[in-house]
Coordinates of N, CA, C and O in Angstrom, one line a residue:
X28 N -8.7 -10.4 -3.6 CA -8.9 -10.2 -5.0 C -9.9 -11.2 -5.5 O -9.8 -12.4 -5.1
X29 N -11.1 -10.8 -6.5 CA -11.7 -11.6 -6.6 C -11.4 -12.7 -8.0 O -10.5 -12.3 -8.6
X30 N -11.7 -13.7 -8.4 CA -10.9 -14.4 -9.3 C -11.9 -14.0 -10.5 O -13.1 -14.0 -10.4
X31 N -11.2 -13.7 -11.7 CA -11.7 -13.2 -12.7 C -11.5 -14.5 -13.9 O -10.5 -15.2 -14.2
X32 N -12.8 -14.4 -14.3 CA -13.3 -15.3 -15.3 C -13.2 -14.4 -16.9 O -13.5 -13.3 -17.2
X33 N -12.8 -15.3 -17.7 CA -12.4 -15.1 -19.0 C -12.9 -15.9 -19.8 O -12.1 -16.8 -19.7
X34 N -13.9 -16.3 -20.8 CA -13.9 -16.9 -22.2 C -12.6 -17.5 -22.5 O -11.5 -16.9 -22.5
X35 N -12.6 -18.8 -22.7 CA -11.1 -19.6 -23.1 C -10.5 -18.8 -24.8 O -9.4 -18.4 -25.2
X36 N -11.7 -19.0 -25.4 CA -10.9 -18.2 -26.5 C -10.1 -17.1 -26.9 O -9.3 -16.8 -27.8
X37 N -10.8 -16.2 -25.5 CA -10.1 -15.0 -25.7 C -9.0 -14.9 -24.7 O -8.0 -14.2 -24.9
X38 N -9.3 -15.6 -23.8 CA -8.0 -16.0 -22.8 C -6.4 -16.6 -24.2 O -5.3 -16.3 -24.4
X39 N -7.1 -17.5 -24.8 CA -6.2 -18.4 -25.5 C -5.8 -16.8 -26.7 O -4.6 -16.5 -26.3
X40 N -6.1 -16.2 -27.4 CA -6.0 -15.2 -27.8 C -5.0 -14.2 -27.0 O -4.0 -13.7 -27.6
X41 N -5.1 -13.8 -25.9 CA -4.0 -13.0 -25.7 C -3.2 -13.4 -25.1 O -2.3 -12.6 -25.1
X42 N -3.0 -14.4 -24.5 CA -1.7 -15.1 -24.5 C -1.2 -15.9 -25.7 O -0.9 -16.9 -25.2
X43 N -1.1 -15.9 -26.8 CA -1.4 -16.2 -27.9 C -0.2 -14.6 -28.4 O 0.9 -14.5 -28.8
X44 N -1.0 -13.7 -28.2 CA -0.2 -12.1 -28.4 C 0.6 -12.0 -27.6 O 1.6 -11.4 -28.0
X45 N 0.6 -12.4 -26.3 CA 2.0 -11.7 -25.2 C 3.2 -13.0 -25.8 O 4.4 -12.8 -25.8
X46 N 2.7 -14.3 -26.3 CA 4.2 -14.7 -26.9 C 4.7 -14.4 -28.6 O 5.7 -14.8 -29.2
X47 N 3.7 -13.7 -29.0 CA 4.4 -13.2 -30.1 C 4.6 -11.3 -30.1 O 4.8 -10.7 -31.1
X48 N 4.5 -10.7 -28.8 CA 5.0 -9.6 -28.5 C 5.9 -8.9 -29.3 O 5.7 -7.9 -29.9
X49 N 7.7 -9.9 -29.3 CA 8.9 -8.8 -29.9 C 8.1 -8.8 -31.2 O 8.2 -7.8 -31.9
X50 N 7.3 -9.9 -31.7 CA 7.3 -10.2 -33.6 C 6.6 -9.2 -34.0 O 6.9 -8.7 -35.1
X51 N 5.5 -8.4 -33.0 CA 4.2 -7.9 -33.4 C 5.2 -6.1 -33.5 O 5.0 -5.0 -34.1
X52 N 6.1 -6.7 -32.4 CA 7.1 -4.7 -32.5 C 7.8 -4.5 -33.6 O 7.9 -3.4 -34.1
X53 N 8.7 -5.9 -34.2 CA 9.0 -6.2 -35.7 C 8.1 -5.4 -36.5 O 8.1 -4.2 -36.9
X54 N 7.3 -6.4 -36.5 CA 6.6 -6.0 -37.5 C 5.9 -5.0 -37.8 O 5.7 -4.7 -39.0
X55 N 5.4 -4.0 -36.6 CA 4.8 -2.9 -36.6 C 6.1 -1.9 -37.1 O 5.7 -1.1 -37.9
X56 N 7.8 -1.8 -36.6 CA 8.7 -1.2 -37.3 C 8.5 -1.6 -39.1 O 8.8 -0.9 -40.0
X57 N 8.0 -2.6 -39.3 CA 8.6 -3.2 -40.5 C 7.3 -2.4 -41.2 O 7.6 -2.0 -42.3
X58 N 6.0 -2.1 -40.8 CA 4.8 -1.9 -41.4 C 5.1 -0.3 -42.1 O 4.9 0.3 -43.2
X59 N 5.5 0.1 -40.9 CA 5.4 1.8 -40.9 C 6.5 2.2 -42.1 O 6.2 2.8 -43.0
X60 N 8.1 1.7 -42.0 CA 8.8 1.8 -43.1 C 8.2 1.7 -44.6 O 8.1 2.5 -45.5
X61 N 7.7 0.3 -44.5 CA 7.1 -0.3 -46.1 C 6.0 1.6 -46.1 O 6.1 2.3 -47.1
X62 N 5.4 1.9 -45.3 CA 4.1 2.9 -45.6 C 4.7 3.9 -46.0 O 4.5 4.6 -47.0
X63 N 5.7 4.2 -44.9 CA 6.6 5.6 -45.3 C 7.4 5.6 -46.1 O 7.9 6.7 -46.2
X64 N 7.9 5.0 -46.8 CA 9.2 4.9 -47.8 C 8.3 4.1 -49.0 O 8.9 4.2 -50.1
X65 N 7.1 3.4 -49.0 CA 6.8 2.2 -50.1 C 7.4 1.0 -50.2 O 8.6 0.7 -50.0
X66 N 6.5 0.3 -50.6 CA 7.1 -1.2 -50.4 C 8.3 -1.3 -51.3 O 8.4 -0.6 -52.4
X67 N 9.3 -2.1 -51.0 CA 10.6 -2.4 -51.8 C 10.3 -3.7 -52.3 O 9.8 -4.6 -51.5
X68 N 10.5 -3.8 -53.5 CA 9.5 -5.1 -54.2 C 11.1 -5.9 -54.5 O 11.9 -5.0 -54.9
X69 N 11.6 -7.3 -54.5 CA 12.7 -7.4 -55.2 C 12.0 -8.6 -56.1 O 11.3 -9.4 -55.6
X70 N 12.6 -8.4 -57.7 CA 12.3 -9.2 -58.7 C 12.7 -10.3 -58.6 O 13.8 -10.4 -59.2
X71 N 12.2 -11.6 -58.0 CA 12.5 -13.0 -58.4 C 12.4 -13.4 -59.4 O 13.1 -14.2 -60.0
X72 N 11.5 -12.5 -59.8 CA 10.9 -13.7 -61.3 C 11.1 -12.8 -62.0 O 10.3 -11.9 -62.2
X73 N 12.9 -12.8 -62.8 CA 13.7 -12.6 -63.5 C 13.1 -12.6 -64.9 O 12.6 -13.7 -65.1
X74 N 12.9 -12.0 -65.7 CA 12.5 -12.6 -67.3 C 10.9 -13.1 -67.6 O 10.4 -13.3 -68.7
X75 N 10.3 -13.3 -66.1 CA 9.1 -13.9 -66.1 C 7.9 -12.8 -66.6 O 8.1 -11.7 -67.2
X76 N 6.7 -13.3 -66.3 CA 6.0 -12.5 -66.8 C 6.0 -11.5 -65.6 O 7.0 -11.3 -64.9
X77 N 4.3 -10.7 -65.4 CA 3.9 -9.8 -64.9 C 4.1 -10.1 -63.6 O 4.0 -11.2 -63.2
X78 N 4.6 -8.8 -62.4 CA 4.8 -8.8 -60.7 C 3.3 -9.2 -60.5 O 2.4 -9.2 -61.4
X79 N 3.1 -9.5 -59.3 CA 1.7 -10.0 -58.8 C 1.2 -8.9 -58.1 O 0.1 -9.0 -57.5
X80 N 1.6 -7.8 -58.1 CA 1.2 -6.8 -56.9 C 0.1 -6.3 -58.2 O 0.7 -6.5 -59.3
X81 N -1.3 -5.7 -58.4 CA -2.6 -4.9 -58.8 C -1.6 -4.0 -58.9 O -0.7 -3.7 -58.2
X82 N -1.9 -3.5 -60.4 CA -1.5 -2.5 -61.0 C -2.5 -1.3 -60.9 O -2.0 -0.1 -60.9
X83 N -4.1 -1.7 -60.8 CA -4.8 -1.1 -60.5 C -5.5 -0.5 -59.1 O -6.1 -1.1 -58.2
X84 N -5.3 1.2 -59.4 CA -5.0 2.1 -58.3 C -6.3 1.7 -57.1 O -5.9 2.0 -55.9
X85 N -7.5 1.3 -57.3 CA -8.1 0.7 -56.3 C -7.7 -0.3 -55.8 O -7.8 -0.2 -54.6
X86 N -7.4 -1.4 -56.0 CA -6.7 -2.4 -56.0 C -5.9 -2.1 -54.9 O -6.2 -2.1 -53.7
X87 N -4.5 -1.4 -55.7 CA -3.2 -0.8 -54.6 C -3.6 -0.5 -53.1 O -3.0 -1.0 -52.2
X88 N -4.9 0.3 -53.1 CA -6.0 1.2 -51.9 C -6.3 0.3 -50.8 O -6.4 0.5 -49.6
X89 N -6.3 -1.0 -51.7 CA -7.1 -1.8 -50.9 C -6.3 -2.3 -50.1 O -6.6 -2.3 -48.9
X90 N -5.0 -2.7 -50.5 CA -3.5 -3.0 -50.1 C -3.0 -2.4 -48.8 O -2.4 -2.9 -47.8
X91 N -3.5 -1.1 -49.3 CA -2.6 -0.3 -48.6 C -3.5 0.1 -47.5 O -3.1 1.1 -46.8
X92 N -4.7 -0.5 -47.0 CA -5.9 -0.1 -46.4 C -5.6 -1.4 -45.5 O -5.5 -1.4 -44.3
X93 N -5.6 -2.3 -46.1 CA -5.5 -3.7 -45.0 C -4.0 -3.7 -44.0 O -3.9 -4.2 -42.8
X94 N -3.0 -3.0 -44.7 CA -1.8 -2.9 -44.0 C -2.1 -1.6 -43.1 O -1.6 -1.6 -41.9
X95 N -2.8 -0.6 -43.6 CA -2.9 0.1 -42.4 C -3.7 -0.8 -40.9 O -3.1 -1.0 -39.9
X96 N -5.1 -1.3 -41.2 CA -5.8 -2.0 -40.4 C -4.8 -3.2 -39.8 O -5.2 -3.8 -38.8
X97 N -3.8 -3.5 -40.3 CA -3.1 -4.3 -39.3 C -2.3 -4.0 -38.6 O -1.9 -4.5 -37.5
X98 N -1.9 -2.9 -39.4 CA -0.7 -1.9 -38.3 C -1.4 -1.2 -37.2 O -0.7 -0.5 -36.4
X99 N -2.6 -1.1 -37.0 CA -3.3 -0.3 -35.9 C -3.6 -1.6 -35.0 O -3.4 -1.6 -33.8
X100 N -4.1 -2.6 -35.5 CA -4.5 -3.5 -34.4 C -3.4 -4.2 -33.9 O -3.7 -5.0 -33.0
X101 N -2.2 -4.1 -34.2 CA -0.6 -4.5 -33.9 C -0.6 -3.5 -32.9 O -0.9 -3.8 -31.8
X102 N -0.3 -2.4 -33.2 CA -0.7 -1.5 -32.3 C -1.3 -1.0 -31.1 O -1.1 -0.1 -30.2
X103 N -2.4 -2.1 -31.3 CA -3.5 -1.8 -29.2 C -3.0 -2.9 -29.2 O -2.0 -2.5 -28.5
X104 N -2.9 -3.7 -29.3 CA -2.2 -4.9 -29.2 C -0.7 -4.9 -28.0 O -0.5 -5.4 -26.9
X105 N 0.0 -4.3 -28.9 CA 1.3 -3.7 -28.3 C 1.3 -2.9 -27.0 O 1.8 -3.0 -25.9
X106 N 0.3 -1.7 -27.6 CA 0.2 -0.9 -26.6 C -0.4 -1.5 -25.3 O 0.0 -1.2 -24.2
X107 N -1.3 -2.6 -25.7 CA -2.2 -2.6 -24.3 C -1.3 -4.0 -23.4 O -1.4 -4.2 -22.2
X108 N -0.6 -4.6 -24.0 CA 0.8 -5.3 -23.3 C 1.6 -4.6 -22.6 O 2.0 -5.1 -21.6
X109 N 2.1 -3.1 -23.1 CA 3.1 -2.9 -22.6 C 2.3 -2.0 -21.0 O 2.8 -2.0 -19.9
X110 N 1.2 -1.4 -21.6 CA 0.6 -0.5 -20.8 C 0.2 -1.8 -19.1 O 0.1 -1.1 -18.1
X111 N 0.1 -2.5 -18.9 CA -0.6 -3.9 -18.2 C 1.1 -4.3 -17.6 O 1.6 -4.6 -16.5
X112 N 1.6 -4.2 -18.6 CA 3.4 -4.7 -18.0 C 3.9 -3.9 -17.2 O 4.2 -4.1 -16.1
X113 N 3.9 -3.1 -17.5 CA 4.3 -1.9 -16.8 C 3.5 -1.7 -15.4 O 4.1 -1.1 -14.5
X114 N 2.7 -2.0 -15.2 CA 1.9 -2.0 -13.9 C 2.0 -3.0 -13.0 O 1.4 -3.2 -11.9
X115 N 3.3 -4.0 -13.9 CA 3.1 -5.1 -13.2 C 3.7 -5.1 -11.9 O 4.0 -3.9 -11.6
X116 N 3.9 -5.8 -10.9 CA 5.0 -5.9 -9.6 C 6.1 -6.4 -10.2 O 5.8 -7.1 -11.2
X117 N 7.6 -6.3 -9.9 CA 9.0 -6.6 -10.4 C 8.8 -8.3 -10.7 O 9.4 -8.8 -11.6
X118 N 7.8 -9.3 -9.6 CA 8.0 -10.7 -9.8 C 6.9 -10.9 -10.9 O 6.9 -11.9 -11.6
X119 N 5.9 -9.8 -11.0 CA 5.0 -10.5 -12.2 C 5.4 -10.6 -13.4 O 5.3 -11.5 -14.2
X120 N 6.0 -9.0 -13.5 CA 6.9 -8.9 -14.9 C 7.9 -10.1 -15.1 O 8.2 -10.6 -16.2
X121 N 8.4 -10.5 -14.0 CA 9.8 -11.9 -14.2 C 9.0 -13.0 -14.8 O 9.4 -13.7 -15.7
X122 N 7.2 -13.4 -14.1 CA 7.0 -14.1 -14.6 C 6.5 -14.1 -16.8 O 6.5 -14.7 -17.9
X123 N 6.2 -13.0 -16.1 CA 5.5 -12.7 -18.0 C 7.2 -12.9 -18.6 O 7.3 -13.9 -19.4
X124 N 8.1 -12.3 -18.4 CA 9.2 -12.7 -19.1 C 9.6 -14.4 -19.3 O 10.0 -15.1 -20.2
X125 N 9.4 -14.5 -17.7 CA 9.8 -16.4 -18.3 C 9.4 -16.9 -18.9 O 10.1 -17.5 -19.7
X126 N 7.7 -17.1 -19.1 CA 6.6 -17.8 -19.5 C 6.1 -17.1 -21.0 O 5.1 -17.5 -21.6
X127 N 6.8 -16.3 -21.6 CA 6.2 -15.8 -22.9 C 7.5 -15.4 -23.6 O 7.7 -15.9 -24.7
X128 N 8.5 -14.6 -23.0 CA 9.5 -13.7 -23.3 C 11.1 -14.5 -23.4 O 12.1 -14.1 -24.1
X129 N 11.0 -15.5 -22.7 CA 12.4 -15.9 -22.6 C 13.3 -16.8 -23.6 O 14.5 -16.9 -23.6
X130 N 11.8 -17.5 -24.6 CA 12.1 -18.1 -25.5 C 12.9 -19.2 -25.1 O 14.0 -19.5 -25.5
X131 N 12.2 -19.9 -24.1 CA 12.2 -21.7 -23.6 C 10.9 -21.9 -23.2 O 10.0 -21.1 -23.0
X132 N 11.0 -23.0 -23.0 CA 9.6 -23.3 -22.8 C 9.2 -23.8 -21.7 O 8.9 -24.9 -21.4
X133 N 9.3 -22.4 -20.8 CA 9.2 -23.0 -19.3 C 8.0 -23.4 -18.9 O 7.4 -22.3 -19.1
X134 N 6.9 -24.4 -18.2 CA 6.0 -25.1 -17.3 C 6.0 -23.7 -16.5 O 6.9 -22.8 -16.5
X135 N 4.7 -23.7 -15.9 CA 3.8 -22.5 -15.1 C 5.1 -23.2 -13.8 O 6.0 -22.6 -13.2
X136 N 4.9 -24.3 -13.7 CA 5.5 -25.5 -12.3 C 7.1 -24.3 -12.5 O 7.5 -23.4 -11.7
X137 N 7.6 -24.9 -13.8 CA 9.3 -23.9 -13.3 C 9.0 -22.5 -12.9 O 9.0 -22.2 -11.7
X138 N 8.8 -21.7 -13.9 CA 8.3 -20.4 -13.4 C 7.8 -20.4 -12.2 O 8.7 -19.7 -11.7
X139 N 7.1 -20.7 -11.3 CA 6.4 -20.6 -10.0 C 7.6 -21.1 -9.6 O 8.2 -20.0 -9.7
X140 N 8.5 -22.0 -9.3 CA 9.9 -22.6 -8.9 C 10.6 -21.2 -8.7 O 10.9 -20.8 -7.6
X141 N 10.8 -20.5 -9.9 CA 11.9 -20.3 -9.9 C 11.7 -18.5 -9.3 O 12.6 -17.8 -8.7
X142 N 10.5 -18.2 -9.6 CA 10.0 -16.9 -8.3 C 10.2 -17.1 -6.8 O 10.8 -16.6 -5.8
X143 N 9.4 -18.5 -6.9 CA 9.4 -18.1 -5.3 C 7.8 -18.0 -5.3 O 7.5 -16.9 -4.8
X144 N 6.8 -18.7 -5.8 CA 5.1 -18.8 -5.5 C 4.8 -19.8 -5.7 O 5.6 -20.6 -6.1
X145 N 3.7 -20.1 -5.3 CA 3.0 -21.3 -5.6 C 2.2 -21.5 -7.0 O 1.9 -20.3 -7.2
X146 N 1.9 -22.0 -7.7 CA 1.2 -22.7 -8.9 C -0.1 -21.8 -8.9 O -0.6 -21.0 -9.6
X147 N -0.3 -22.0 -8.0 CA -2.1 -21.9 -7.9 C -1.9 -20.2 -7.9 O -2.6 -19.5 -8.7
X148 N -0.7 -19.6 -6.9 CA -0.7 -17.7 -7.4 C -0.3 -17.9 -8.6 O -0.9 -17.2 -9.4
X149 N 0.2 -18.5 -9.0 CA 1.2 -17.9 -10.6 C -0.3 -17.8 -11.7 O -0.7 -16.8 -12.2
X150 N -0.8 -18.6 -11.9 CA -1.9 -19.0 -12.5 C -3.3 -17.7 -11.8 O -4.1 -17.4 -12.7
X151 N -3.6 -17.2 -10.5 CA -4.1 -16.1 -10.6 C -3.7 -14.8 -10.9 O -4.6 -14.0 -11.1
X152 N -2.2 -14.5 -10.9 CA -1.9 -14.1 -11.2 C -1.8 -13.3 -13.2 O -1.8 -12.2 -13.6
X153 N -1.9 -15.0 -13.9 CA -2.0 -15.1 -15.0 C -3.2 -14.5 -15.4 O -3.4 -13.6 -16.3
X154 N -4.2 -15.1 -14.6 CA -5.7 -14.7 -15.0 C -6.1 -13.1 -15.5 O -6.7 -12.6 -16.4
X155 N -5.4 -12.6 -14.3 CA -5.6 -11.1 -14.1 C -4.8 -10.3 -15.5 O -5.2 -9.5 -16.3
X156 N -3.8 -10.8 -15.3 CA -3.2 -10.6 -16.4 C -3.6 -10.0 -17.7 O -3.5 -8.9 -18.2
X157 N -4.4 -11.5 -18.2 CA -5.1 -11.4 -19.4 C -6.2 -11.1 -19.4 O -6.8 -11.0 -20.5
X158 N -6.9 -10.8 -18.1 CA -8.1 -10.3 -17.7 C -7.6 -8.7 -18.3 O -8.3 -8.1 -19.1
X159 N -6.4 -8.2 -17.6 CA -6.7 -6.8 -17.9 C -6.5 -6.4 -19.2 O -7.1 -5.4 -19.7
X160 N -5.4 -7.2 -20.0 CA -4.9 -6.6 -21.3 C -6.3 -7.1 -22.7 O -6.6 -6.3 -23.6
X161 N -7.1 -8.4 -22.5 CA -8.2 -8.4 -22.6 C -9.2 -7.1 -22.7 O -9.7 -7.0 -23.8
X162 N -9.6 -6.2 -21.6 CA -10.2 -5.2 -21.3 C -9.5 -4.5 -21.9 O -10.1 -4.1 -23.0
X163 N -8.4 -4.1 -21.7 CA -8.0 -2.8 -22.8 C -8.1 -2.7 -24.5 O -8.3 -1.8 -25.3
X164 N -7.9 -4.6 -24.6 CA -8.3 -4.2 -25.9 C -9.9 -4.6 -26.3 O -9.9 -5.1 -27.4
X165 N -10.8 -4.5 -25.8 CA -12.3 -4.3 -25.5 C -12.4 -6.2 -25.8 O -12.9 -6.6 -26.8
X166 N -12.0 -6.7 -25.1 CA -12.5 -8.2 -25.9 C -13.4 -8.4 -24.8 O -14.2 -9.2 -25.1
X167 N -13.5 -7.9 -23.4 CA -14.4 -8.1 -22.5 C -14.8 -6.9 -22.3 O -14.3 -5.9 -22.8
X168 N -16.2 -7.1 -21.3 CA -16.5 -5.8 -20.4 C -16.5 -5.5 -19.8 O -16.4 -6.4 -19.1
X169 N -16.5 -4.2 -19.0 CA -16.1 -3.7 -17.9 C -16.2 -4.4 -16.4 O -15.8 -3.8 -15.4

């Protein structure tokens, strides 16, 4: 396998997304209700003046145009994690769960421990990783 080079930013970028994964499925459930049903606004400000939400219908558009564009890019986002996970081998998937999913903060060092690899696989391993889910969502090229 040849060792695949990544841009740190965009490396840092999607791993960055594979540890906020469940939040990004949250929230993509949470997007699509607010769309389909309308946002449920609750009144804090009791007796106060005017809600903050643009009363005016372009305004609203605009609102409702940015929440669409987030819920799509939540979306390849998601998709292109799960699509890359799914392909994984049973030990790579264990490691993407330890190292992103498990919600501790395990060292590449435990992880590699606790598979059964060495550092130096786990970490090519990683590379490829984010090399592929990267590509799917076009941040590299072919």
């Amino acid at each position: 396998m040849t060792a695949v080079k990544i841009e740190k930013g965009i490396a840092q970028y999607i791993e960055h997304n594979l540890y906020y994964y469940f939040e990004y499925v949250r929230d993509i459930q949470r997007l699509k209700k607010d769309i389909l049903f309308g946002r449920v606004s609750y009144d804090e400000n009791v007796g106060g003046g005017r809600g903050n939400l643009p009363s005016r219908p372009t305004e609203r558009r605009t609102i409702e145009l940015i929440t669409h564009r987030r819920l799509e890019r939540l979306e390849q986002i998601v998709h292109a994690i799960q699509t890359v996970y799914r392909s994984l081998s049973p030990e790579k998937q264990k490691a993407v769960q330890l190292k992103y999913w498990s919600g501790k903060s395990y060292t590449w060092e435990q992880v590699a421990r606790e598979i059964g690899v060495s550092v130096r696989q786990l970490y090519r391993w990683r590379d490829q990783i984010i090399y592929d889910i990267a590509k799917l969502l076009g941040e590299v090229g072919s």
